Amino acid sequence: MQTLTTEETQKILEDMTVNFNHGGRKITVPPPIFLAMKAEILSYTKGKSITVAFPVSEDQTNPMGMMQGGVIAAAFDNAFGPLSYLVAKRPTTTIDMNIQYIRGVAVNQKVIVTASVEAKGFSTIHMVGEMRTEKDKLLATATTNLLILKIPGGAGE
C-alpha cells in the first residue's frame, strides 16, 4: 500500500472539492471545522488509513479543564470524514459513531487520531479509530459506519 505525503493528500482533497462542486452544490473537503480545529494530516496510506494531529486548546475544554467529549468526537469525525472521501471517491455521510473515552485529554498538547478502514462495501464503509498522545498513550477509541452517497463527480468519475 502506498503512503502519500501530507502535500499529496491535501492536493487530492482539494481536487475533490473542485470535482464535487457542480450542479449548484457546494462541498468542501476538508470541511471548515477541520481548519478551525487546526488539524494537520500527518500521513495517508491509500485506501487504508489516515493520521491527523489536533492541538488541544483551552477553548475546547469542559468545566474540568479537559478536552470536551464533543470536541473529541469532532476530532474523530475530522479523521473519518476525509478518509471516507479518499476511499469512496464520493461524498459520504455518517450513519453512526461510537466513542469510548479512556482517559481525560489535557490542554496544551497535540493529540493524534488514526482512522482505518475495516470494511468497504458498495454503499457503506466501516472504520475504527484511536486517539493517542504524542507519547503514544491511548486516550479514546471510536468506530463509525458511513454511507457512500450516490452524488457523482468524485475523482475518477
Short mmCIF file of C-alpha atoms in Angstrom, two decimals, residues 54-118:
data_model
loop_
_atom_site.label_atom_id
_atom_site.label_comp_id
_atom_site.label_asym_id
_atom_site.label_seq_id
_atom_site.Cartn_x
_atom_site.Cartn_y
_atom_site.Cartn_z
CA PHE A 54 -5.04 18.19 16.56
CA PRO A 55 -3.73 20.75 19.07
CA VAL A 56 -5.80 20.83 22.28
CA SER A 57 -6.64 24.40 23.25
CA GLU A 58 -8.42 25.95 26.24
CA ASP A 59 -11.45 26.93 24.16
CA GLN A 60 -12.13 23.19 23.65
CA THR A 61 -12.40 22.33 27.34
CA ASN A 62 -15.17 21.18 29.64
CA PRO A 63 -15.70 22.61 33.16
CA MET A 64 -12.86 20.40 34.49
CA GLY A 65 -10.38 21.90 32.03
CA MET A 66 -10.08 18.76 29.87
CA MET A 67 -10.92 18.41 26.15
CA GLN A 68 -14.72 18.28 25.93
CA GLY A 69 -16.21 14.98 24.73
CA GLY A 70 -17.94 16.60 21.77
CA VAL A 71 -14.64 18.05 20.59
CA ILE A 72 -13.06 14.60 20.88
CA ALA A 73 -15.93 13.31 18.71
CA ALA A 74 -15.28 16.14 16.23
CA ALA A 75 -11.60 15.14 16.05
CA PHE A 76 -12.58 11.56 15.18
CA ASP A 77 -15.12 12.83 12.64
CA ASN A 78 -12.41 15.03 11.11
CA ALA A 79 -10.27 11.94 10.52
CA PHE A 80 -13.07 9.56 9.44
CA GLY A 81 -14.57 12.11 7.03
CA PRO A 82 -11.55 12.87 4.84
CA LEU A 83 -10.57 9.18 4.84
CA SER A 84 -14.05 8.18 3.70
CA TYR A 85 -13.93 10.68 0.81
CA LEU A 86 -10.46 9.46 -0.20
CA VAL A 87 -11.59 5.82 -0.15
CA ALA A 88 -15.06 6.22 -1.69
CA LYS A 89 -14.08 8.99 -4.13
CA ARG A 90 -17.58 10.30 -3.45
CA PRO A 91 -19.25 12.28 -0.70
CA THR A 92 -20.23 10.27 2.38
CA THR A 93 -22.31 10.87 5.47
CA THR A 94 -22.04 9.39 8.93
CA ILE A 95 -24.61 6.73 9.83
CA ASP A 96 -23.33 6.31 13.39
CA MET A 97 -20.26 6.89 15.50
CA ASN A 98 -19.46 5.30 18.86
CA ILE A 99 -16.73 6.65 21.11
CA GLN A 100 -15.07 5.08 24.12
CA TYR A 101 -13.39 7.68 26.34
CA ILE A 102 -10.38 6.05 28.02
CA ARG A 103 -8.81 8.99 29.91
CA GLY A 104 -9.02 12.76 30.09
CA VAL A 105 -7.33 14.82 27.40
CA ALA A 106 -5.24 17.67 28.82
CA VAL A 107 -4.85 21.12 27.26
CA ASN A 108 -1.66 22.35 25.54
CA GLN A 109 -0.78 19.08 23.89
CA LYS A 110 -1.27 17.60 20.47
CA VAL A 111 -3.45 14.51 20.04
CA ILE A 112 -3.01 12.09 17.18
CA VAL A 113 -6.06 10.40 15.62
CA THR A 114 -5.54 7.42 13.34
CA ALA A 115 -8.56 6.22 11.38
CA SER A 116 -8.53 2.93 9.47
CA VAL A 117 -10.91 1.27 7.04
CA GLU A 118 -12.03 -2.12 8.36
#
